[in-house]
């Protein structure tokens, strides 16, 4: 009996050591490496994407992405948001484009339900491998906008007034650059994207 | 004779226990007053031009959150202690004047409004009390009242009184809550004590150059863009809006505190 | 030969044209009508990227000005400016909460050169209650920097601009409500030197006018709050130079010496009033009006718009205290718009002599009296004074002095001034009459049955001879058949008067 228990203990210990080693080898996913103090992934918020899948902030760690906030029934700027993101893409090499994710979060989760988000993905022909449309819980919208520095308010006619920044996050969720005026390719922003994509994951 | 004595002893101990718990409850009792639903003239019209603002019935804390109350909060919620909070949620000035990470210390008073707290911290505190931060409209509605009137804003002399606070330098010691005149609703300290966070301060999209009025750069703002501030003669409200629009959610500063609101159990009619 | 001459002539022409072009200042164009060239404005103001190590700007508090940059290439200049809200005196015993750039009103003086790149750091002290920003009139760009410098208390903002235009520019806070921020003293000056610099002078001074609005009246003591209604109505309580009444007077006056040149960089922060800036006793040899590139000469008073500036230069010729005023003059004397420049040095009587003559000026009245009075004086000296001479002299002196109240016919004004004609009071005791003239008379008197209760002031301007002659004239006129009084009598009464006025010893 004792020997069996001893054997089990050794196996348990070995598996711990092995998983730890694996963890160290891929520090971005390591549970031991804490998030940097300015990482927005510290926000305890979970989004739902266009397929209804839950996406926690923490789970986004490990890949650089550009994040912005929109609402689907916007007629003027929000289409420009997607066009501007595509314009940034056009400045990147194919492998850079592949390693960058694009996340559009709804300001109006009451109207932007999962089916509505899915419809927008299809209409704009956005590839789910590199684009995500998501909605937060209504009580989380203000917090997410606050960490991103995005201003918004809903008007009497249900339209939104909001600042339309594109925000570049590195693999650790830190804000690295902002593009604040849509419709033109901001060279500094593109350079920042390339720089972030060139970085190796660090603990 | 010994048995009745013992019984009396037990009884008095029971009474003492009840009294103490009652006192403890009283200490945790926070006064909220009911603010009836209203439609009113606002400095930030919801249509960007002149529409009135509307609020449902809600309950507002009669006084801002104090040092004493916030101290209890950080003792129960370690993640909000100075030194523990992430820089994302509070900047380097968080609770700077406090003597210790979880104690405001002898030179500050329990009854003073807590300051040097960020929007995230204020929001977390309100949620711990089953409440939330007030919206700008809720705050503006209650702030328009004086001791006798629901809306004193057209009274030039009242506006002058509100402006007085800004003339006094900030180095004066902060008064305790509940000392400035109770307004018609029974709410204290809406003026003359501290700036207060509101839930939607990031929606106060006045241009940072406050002379640009209603002429937004449409590629920076979706929708109507930067809002023109109405009520230009009310310098006190303009200053509130200017201060709130200068902040980011993680900012902390002296003179900036907060109070909370709760929903009502009744439905708005 | 002819061809050679032609070539020479053409070469000469080309040379002359080239030289003429070189002689023009600046790379701007020439006005085809006036023939005056301009400096090219912002289009020609970019001298390329900054060269050399970044320089930390020297900022000065008023009334001092930073030294000339003495640069000949564009540089990167770092400006660090802090906003502080301070309570201090605006007038003796009157305290006001000022919002300041650099702790002073006006704020620190900034000096750069055209073409410099300025990295501007705006800090808002943690004790501030308000957010603040800055609009520099020398900045080309949105809000003059205001959009990029909106700063919450306890935070800092930064932006960078290139100074494309030369000139003297106002800077001020532009946070809502803008009128209040400016009215609380949030303004100052930034000098963008022309590429060749400003010419050398002995003294450069920084003066800035502002209007202030308090709920209390002018000089009402205590802590005075800002008055929004007065500001909106443009009714200032104080109009002062450099943030307070007396900021530049007394031992805080500006200083210079005879023979020195003084240049004043003068701003007007407003918020509302235009200034009519004048230095009493001096003339501006040059005024760069509106703080621009061209100067006017020989200017007495120059207009400085609210949110504008001017540069004035003069040479001190004679010593004295020169008073700077806003020549909308009640602002100077009833609201505090006065400053001083004290100049020491040797007098120069040829330019300004000071007072040369101080004599009695008797005007027309004196001319007609002179004859009789001088006759009486001569006779009195000779000891031959007659009654007639006394009466004639007294008549001349009575007119214009006594006649004002007692009338030329001696009848006085019923109920107010008693009569002298047939006056029982006068004739009963001539000595008492002398006393009235010399000492004055007040209280109830009864003359000819009527009561009078007035105040007759003592006629201190008359000497003994004159009093004697006047009283003699009164005693012998309008049906009065009195005697004569002499100078000696008057002397005696005067002595009594001094004795009577002393308390018992």
PDB file of N, CA and C in Angstrom, chain C residues 323-393:
ATOM      1  N   UNK C 323       5.238 107.773 -14.140  1.00  0.00           N
ATOM      2  CA  UNK C 323       4.079 106.965 -13.760  1.00  0.00           C
ATOM      3  C   UNK C 323       3.490 106.293 -14.995  1.00  0.00           C
ATOM      4  N   UNK C 324       3.347 104.995 -14.902  1.00  0.00           N
ATOM      5  CA  UNK C 324       2.694 104.238 -15.976  1.00  0.00           C
ATOM      6  C   UNK C 324       1.205 104.176 -15.658  1.00  0.00           C
ATOM      7  N   UNK C 325       0.366 104.501 -16.624  1.00  0.00           N
ATOM      8  CA  UNK C 325      -1.084 104.464 -16.388  1.00  0.00           C
ATOM      9  C   UNK C 325      -1.816 103.880 -17.581  1.00  0.00           C
ATOM     10  N   UNK C 326      -3.036 103.470 -17.299  1.00  0.00           N
ATOM     11  CA  UNK C 326      -4.018 103.295 -18.365  1.00  0.00           C
ATOM     12  C   UNK C 326      -4.710 104.652 -18.455  1.00  0.00           C
ATOM     13  N   UNK C 327      -4.592 105.289 -19.615  1.00  0.00           N
ATOM     14  CA  UNK C 327      -5.099 106.640 -19.684  1.00  0.00           C
ATOM     15  C   UNK C 327      -6.621 106.742 -19.769  1.00  0.00           C
ATOM     16  N   UNK C 328      -7.335 105.651 -19.707  1.00  0.00           N
ATOM     17  CA  UNK C 328      -8.758 105.759 -19.359  1.00  0.00           C
ATOM     18  C   UNK C 328      -8.696 106.048 -17.875  1.00  0.00           C
ATOM     19  N   UNK C 329      -8.648 107.327 -17.557  1.00  0.00           N
ATOM     20  CA  UNK C 329      -7.951 107.766 -16.366  1.00  0.00           C
ATOM     21  C   UNK C 329      -8.573 107.376 -15.038  1.00  0.00           C
ATOM     22  N   UNK C 330      -9.897 107.179 -14.973  1.00  0.00           N
ATOM     23  CA  UNK C 330     -10.427 106.788 -13.660  1.00  0.00           C
ATOM     24  C   UNK C 330      -9.955 105.394 -13.282  1.00  0.00           C
ATOM     25  N   UNK C 331      -9.521 104.610 -14.275  1.00  0.00           N
ATOM     26  CA  UNK C 331      -8.947 103.303 -13.922  1.00  0.00           C
ATOM     27  C   UNK C 331      -7.663 103.489 -13.135  1.00  0.00           C
ATOM     28  N   UNK C 332      -6.908 104.576 -13.478  1.00  0.00           N
ATOM     29  CA  UNK C 332      -5.651 104.805 -12.773  1.00  0.00           C
ATOM     30  C   UNK C 332      -5.918 105.269 -11.349  1.00  0.00           C
ATOM     31  N   UNK C 333      -6.878 106.156 -11.165  1.00  0.00           N
ATOM     32  CA  UNK C 333      -7.033 106.770  -9.852  1.00  0.00           C
ATOM     33  C   UNK C 333      -8.102 106.135  -8.995  1.00  0.00           C
ATOM     34  N   UNK C 334      -8.982 105.377  -9.578  1.00  0.00           N
ATOM     35  CA  UNK C 334     -10.041 104.767  -8.776  1.00  0.00           C
ATOM     36  C   UNK C 334     -10.047 103.252  -8.812  1.00  0.00           C
ATOM     37  N   UNK C 335      -9.180 102.641  -9.625  1.00  0.00           N
ATOM     38  CA  UNK C 335      -9.161 101.181  -9.701  1.00  0.00           C
ATOM     39  C   UNK C 335      -7.755 100.610  -9.588  1.00  0.00           C
ATOM     40  N   UNK C 336      -6.763 101.487  -9.504  1.00  0.00           N
ATOM     41  CA  UNK C 336      -5.420 100.977  -9.228  1.00  0.00           C
ATOM     42  C   UNK C 336      -4.485 100.807 -10.406  1.00  0.00           C
ATOM     43  N   UNK C 337      -4.822 101.366 -11.597  1.00  0.00           N
ATOM     44  CA  UNK C 337      -3.959 101.139 -12.769  1.00  0.00           C
ATOM     45  C   UNK C 337      -2.790 102.120 -12.804  1.00  0.00           C
ATOM     46  N   UNK C 338      -1.929 101.962 -11.804  1.00  0.00           N
ATOM     47  CA  UNK C 338      -0.756 102.854 -11.699  1.00  0.00           C
ATOM     48  C   UNK C 338       0.478 102.022 -11.412  1.00  0.00           C
ATOM     49  N   UNK C 339       1.566 102.315 -12.119  1.00  0.00           N
ATOM     50  CA  UNK C 339       2.862 101.706 -11.821  1.00  0.00           C
ATOM     51  C   UNK C 339       3.910 102.816 -11.938  1.00  0.00           C
ATOM     52  N   UNK C 340       5.110 102.516 -11.476  1.00  0.00           N
ATOM     53  CA  UNK C 340       6.129 103.575 -11.454  1.00  0.00           C
ATOM     54  C   UNK C 340       7.463 103.111 -11.980  1.00  0.00           C
ATOM     55  N   UNK C 341       8.157 104.056 -12.606  1.00  0.00           N
ATOM     56  CA  UNK C 341       9.548 103.855 -12.986  1.00  0.00           C
ATOM     57  C   UNK C 341      10.329 104.986 -12.335  1.00  0.00           C
ATOM     58  N   UNK C 342      11.273 104.627 -11.475  1.00  0.00           N
ATOM     59  CA  UNK C 342      12.049 105.681 -10.801  1.00  0.00           C
ATOM     60  C   UNK C 342      13.406 105.806 -11.477  1.00  0.00           C
ATOM     61  N   UNK C 343      13.698 107.009 -11.917  1.00  0.00           N
ATOM     62  CA  UNK C 343      14.951 107.250 -12.637  1.00  0.00           C
ATOM     63  C   UNK C 343      15.840 108.165 -11.814  1.00  0.00           C
ATOM     64  N   UNK C 344      17.048 107.692 -11.563  1.00  0.00           N
ATOM     65  CA  UNK C 344      18.030 108.485 -10.830  1.00  0.00           C
ATOM     66  C   UNK C 344      19.032 109.069 -11.790  1.00  0.00           C
ATOM     67  N   UNK C 345      19.690 110.146 -11.336  1.00  0.00           N
ATOM     68  CA  UNK C 345      20.770 110.680 -12.156  1.00  0.00           C
ATOM     69  C   UNK C 345      20.795 112.187 -12.091  1.00  0.00           C
ATOM     70  N   UNK C 346      21.734 112.797 -12.794  1.00  0.00           N
ATOM     71  CA  UNK C 346      21.882 114.245 -12.717  1.00  0.00           C
ATOM     72  C   UNK C 346      20.738 114.969 -13.424  1.00  0.00           C
ATOM     73  N   UNK C 347      20.394 116.126 -12.849  1.00  0.00           N
ATOM     74  CA  UNK C 347      19.357 116.966 -13.448  1.00  0.00           C
ATOM     75  C   UNK C 347      19.851 117.525 -14.774  1.00  0.00           C
ATOM     76  N   UNK C 348      18.923 117.916 -15.601  1.00  0.00           N
ATOM     77  CA  UNK C 348      19.302 118.609 -16.828  1.00  0.00           C
ATOM     78  C   UNK C 348      18.284 119.724 -17.047  1.00  0.00           C
ATOM     79  N   UNK C 349      18.602 120.894 -16.493  1.00  0.00           N
ATOM     80  CA  UNK C 349      17.633 121.987 -16.495  1.00  0.00           C
ATOM     81  C   UNK C 349      17.289 122.463 -17.891  1.00  0.00           C
ATOM     82  N   UNK C 350      18.191 122.222 -18.806  1.00  0.00           N
ATOM     83  CA  UNK C 350      17.901 122.679 -20.165  1.00  0.00           C
ATOM     84  C   UNK C 350      16.723 121.912 -20.764  1.00  0.00           C
ATOM     85  N   UNK C 351      16.543 120.628 -20.299  1.00  0.00           N
ATOM     86  CA  UNK C 351      15.465 119.815 -20.842  1.00  0.00           C
ATOM     87  C   UNK C 351      14.213 119.934 -19.982  1.00  0.00           C
ATOM     88  N   UNK C 352      14.441 119.961 -18.669  1.00  0.00           N
ATOM     89  CA  UNK C 352      13.299 120.112 -17.761  1.00  0.00           C
ATOM     90  C   UNK C 352      13.791 120.874 -16.547  1.00  0.00           C
ATOM     91  N   UNK C 353      13.268 122.090 -16.363  1.00  0.00           N
ATOM     92  CA  UNK C 353      13.850 122.945 -15.335  1.00  0.00           C
ATOM     93  C   UNK C 353      13.227 122.765 -13.971  1.00  0.00           C
ATOM     94  N   UNK C 354      12.094 122.179 -13.873  1.00  0.00           N
ATOM     95  CA  UNK C 354      11.390 122.197 -12.602  1.00  0.00           C
ATOM     96  C   UNK C 354      10.737 123.559 -12.428  1.00  0.00           C
ATOM     97  N   UNK C 355      10.207 123.855 -11.260  1.00  0.00           N
ATOM     98  CA  UNK C 355       9.467 125.095 -11.056  1.00  0.00           C
ATOM     99  C   UNK C 355      10.444 126.254 -10.974  1.00  0.00           C
ATOM    100  N   UNK C 356      10.203 127.339 -11.753  1.00  0.00           N
ATOM    101  CA  UNK C 356      11.125 128.470 -11.772  1.00  0.00           C
ATOM    102  C   UNK C 356      10.601 129.657 -10.974  1.00  0.00           C
ATOM    103  N   UNK C 357       9.304 129.944 -11.004  1.00  0.00           N
ATOM    104  CA  UNK C 357       8.753 131.121 -10.334  1.00  0.00           C
ATOM    105  C   UNK C 357       7.608 130.686  -9.457  1.00  0.00           C
ATOM    106  N   UNK C 358       7.565 131.214  -8.247  1.00  0.00           N
ATOM    107  CA  UNK C 358       6.406 130.955  -7.391  1.00  0.00           C
ATOM    108  C   UNK C 358       6.010 132.292  -6.769  1.00  0.00           C
ATOM    109  N   UNK C 359       5.109 132.986  -7.376  1.00  0.00           N
ATOM    110  CA  UNK C 359       4.744 134.314  -6.883  1.00  0.00           C
ATOM    111  C   UNK C 359       3.247 134.426  -6.777  1.00  0.00           C
ATOM    112  N   UNK C 360       2.843 135.489  -6.117  1.00  0.00           N
ATOM    113  CA  UNK C 360       1.416 135.735  -5.962  1.00  0.00           C
ATOM    114  C   UNK C 360       0.864 136.239  -7.276  1.00  0.00           C
ATOM    115  N   UNK C 361      -0.236 135.656  -7.601  1.00  0.00           N
ATOM    116  CA  UNK C 361      -0.870 136.089  -8.838  1.00  0.00           C
ATOM    117  C   UNK C 361      -2.224 136.670  -8.455  1.00  0.00           C
ATOM    118  N   UNK C 362      -2.376 138.056  -8.606  1.00  0.00           N
ATOM    119  CA  UNK C 362      -3.580 138.691  -8.092  1.00  0.00           C
ATOM    120  C   UNK C 362      -4.667 138.832  -9.149  1.00  0.00           C
ATOM    121  N   UNK C 363      -4.334 138.608 -10.389  1.00  0.00           N
ATOM    122  CA  UNK C 363      -5.312 138.672 -11.486  1.00  0.00           C
ATOM    123  C   UNK C 363      -5.952 140.053 -11.593  1.00  0.00           C
ATOM    124  N   UNK C 364      -7.184 140.174 -12.176  1.00  0.00           N
ATOM    125  CA  UNK C 364      -7.776 141.492 -12.500  1.00  0.00           C
ATOM    126  C   UNK C 364      -8.124 142.256 -11.240  1.00  0.00           C
ATOM    127  N   UNK C 365      -8.639 141.551 -10.271  1.00  0.00           N
ATOM    128  CA  UNK C 365      -9.034 142.211  -9.026  1.00  0.00           C
ATOM    129  C   UNK C 365      -7.866 143.008  -8.452  1.00  0.00           C
ATOM    130  N   UNK C 366      -6.763 142.386  -8.445  1.00  0.00           N
ATOM    131  CA  UNK C 366      -5.580 143.017  -7.854  1.00  0.00           C
ATOM    132  C   UNK C 366      -5.236 144.320  -8.561  1.00  0.00           C
ATOM    133  N   UNK C 367      -5.386 144.315  -9.862  1.00  0.00           N
ATOM    134  CA  UNK C 367      -4.975 145.502 -10.641  1.00  0.00           C
ATOM    135  C   UNK C 367      -5.685 146.775 -10.157  1.00  0.00           C
ATOM    136  N   UNK C 368      -7.004 146.710  -9.936  1.00  0.00           N
ATOM    137  CA  UNK C 368      -7.727 147.926  -9.569  1.00  0.00           C
ATOM    138  C   UNK C 368      -7.448 148.316  -8.116  1.00  0.00           C
ATOM    139  N   UNK C 369      -7.219 147.341  -7.258  1.00  0.00           N
ATOM    140  CA  UNK C 369      -7.005 147.664  -5.842  1.00  0.00           C
ATOM    141  C   UNK C 369      -5.623 148.218  -5.567  1.00  0.00           C
ATOM    142  N   UNK C 370      -4.775 147.773  -6.426  1.00  0.00           N
ATOM    143  CA  UNK C 370      -3.362 148.013  -6.133  1.00  0.00           C
ATOM    144  C   UNK C 370      -3.050 149.460  -5.741  1.00  0.00           C
ATOM    145  N   UNK C 371      -3.647 150.373  -6.437  1.00  0.00           N
ATOM    146  CA  UNK C 371      -3.286 151.797  -6.249  1.00  0.00           C
ATOM    147  C   UNK C 371      -3.571 152.259  -4.828  1.00  0.00           C
ATOM    148  N   UNK C 372      -4.825 152.089  -4.373  1.00  0.00           N
ATOM    149  CA  UNK C 372      -5.205 152.610  -3.052  1.00  0.00           C
ATOM    150  C   UNK C 372      -4.443 151.890  -1.946  1.00  0.00           C
ATOM    151  N   UNK C 373      -4.288 150.592  -2.144  1.00  0.00           N
ATOM    152  CA  UNK C 373      -3.625 149.808  -1.091  1.00  0.00           C
ATOM    153  C   UNK C 373      -2.165 150.183  -0.987  1.00  0.00           C
ATOM    154  N   UNK C 374      -1.523 150.326  -2.102  1.00  0.00           N
ATOM    155  CA  UNK C 374      -0.090 150.649  -2.033  1.00  0.00           C
ATOM    156  C   UNK C 374       0.109 152.070  -1.492  1.00  0.00           C
ATOM    157  N   UNK C 375      -0.844 152.954  -1.781  1.00  0.00           N
ATOM    158  CA  UNK C 375      -0.768 154.320  -1.214  1.00  0.00           C
ATOM    159  C   UNK C 375      -0.828 154.244   0.311  1.00  0.00           C
ATOM    160  N   UNK C 376      -1.815 153.494   0.814  1.00  0.00           N
ATOM    161  CA  UNK C 376      -1.983 153.375   2.257  1.00  0.00           C
ATOM    162  C   UNK C 376      -0.745 152.746   2.890  1.00  0.00           C
ATOM    163  N   UNK C 377      -0.233 151.746   2.239  1.00  0.00           N
ATOM    164  CA  UNK C 377       0.962 151.077   2.783  1.00  0.00           C
ATOM    165  C   UNK C 377       2.117 152.078   2.890  1.00  0.00           C
ATOM    166  N   UNK C 378       2.268 152.884   1.828  1.00  0.00           N
ATOM    167  CA  UNK C 378       3.373 153.857   1.802  1.00  0.00           C
ATOM    168  C   UNK C 378       3.209 154.865   2.939  1.00  0.00           C
ATOM    169  N   UNK C 379       1.996 155.353   3.106  1.00  0.00           N
ATOM    170  CA  UNK C 379       1.740 156.367   4.129  1.00  0.00           C
ATOM    171  C   UNK C 379       1.928 155.763   5.499  1.00  0.00           C
ATOM    172  N   UNK C 380       1.446 154.555   5.705  1.00  0.00           N
ATOM    173  CA  UNK C 380       1.601 153.912   7.005  1.00  0.00           C
ATOM    174  C   UNK C 380       3.082 153.803   7.348  1.00  0.00           C
ATOM    175  N   UNK C 381       3.876 153.474   6.349  1.00  0.00           N
ATOM    176  CA  UNK C 381       5.316 153.343   6.586  1.00  0.00           C
ATOM    177  C   UNK C 381       5.919 154.700   6.949  1.00  0.00           C
ATOM    178  N   UNK C 382       5.363 155.705   6.272  1.00  0.00           N
ATOM    179  CA  UNK C 382       5.899 157.064   6.522  1.00  0.00           C
ATOM    180  C   UNK C 382       5.292 157.674   7.773  1.00  0.00           C
ATOM    181  N   UNK C 383       4.234 157.000   8.310  1.00  0.00           N
ATOM    182  CA  UNK C 383       3.592 157.519   9.523  1.00  0.00           C
ATOM    183  C   UNK C 383       2.614 158.635   9.215  1.00  0.00           C
ATOM    184  N   UNK C 384       2.205 158.710   7.960  1.00  0.00           N
ATOM    185  CA  UNK C 384       1.318 159.804   7.570  1.00  0.00           C
ATOM    186  C   UNK C 384      -0.045 159.302   7.123  1.00  0.00           C
ATOM    187  N   UNK C 385      -0.432 158.112   7.619  1.00  0.00           N
ATOM    188  CA  UNK C 385      -1.695 157.522   7.151  1.00  0.00           C
ATOM    189  C   UNK C 385      -2.876 158.355   7.620  1.00  0.00           C
ATOM    190  N   UNK C 386      -3.729 158.733   6.653  1.00  0.00           N
ATOM    191  CA  UNK C 386      -4.914 159.505   6.997  1.00  0.00           C
ATOM    192  C   UNK C 386      -6.130 158.593   6.991  1.00  0.00           C
ATOM    193  N   UNK C 387      -7.233 159.116   7.615  1.00  0.00           N
ATOM    194  CA  UNK C 387      -8.489 158.368   7.657  1.00  0.00           C
ATOM    195  C   UNK C 387      -8.959 158.070   6.254  1.00  0.00           C
ATOM    196  N   UNK C 388      -8.856 159.059   5.400  1.00  0.00           N
ATOM    197  CA  UNK C 388      -9.315 158.917   4.022  1.00  0.00           C
ATOM    198  C   UNK C 388      -8.558 157.822   3.292  1.00  0.00           C
ATOM    199  N   UNK C 389      -7.248 157.833   3.546  1.00  0.00           N
ATOM    200  CA  UNK C 389      -6.421 156.817   2.874  1.00  0.00           C
ATOM    201  C   UNK C 389      -6.813 155.427   3.361  1.00  0.00           C
ATOM    202  N   UNK C 390      -7.074 155.352   4.694  1.00  0.00           N
ATOM    203  CA  UNK C 390      -7.502 154.066   5.257  1.00  0.00           C
ATOM    204  C   UNK C 390      -8.819 153.606   4.631  1.00  0.00           C
ATOM    205  N   UNK C 391      -9.769 154.583   4.551  1.00  0.00           N
ATOM    206  CA  UNK C 391     -11.084 154.228   4.006  1.00  0.00           C
ATOM    207  C   UNK C 391     -10.947 153.772   2.565  1.00  0.00           C
ATOM    208  N   UNK C 392     -10.126 154.496   1.785  1.00  0.00           N
ATOM    209  CA  UNK C 392      -9.967 154.145   0.372  1.00  0.00           C
ATOM    210  C   UNK C 392      -9.325 152.766   0.234  1.00  0.00           C
ATOM    211  N   UNK C 393      -8.313 152.517   1.054  1.00  0.00           N
ATOM    212  CA  UNK C 393      -7.625 151.226   0.984  1.00  0.00           C
ATOM    213  C   UNK C 393      -8.570 150.109   1.456  1.00  0.00           C
TER     214      UNK C 393
END
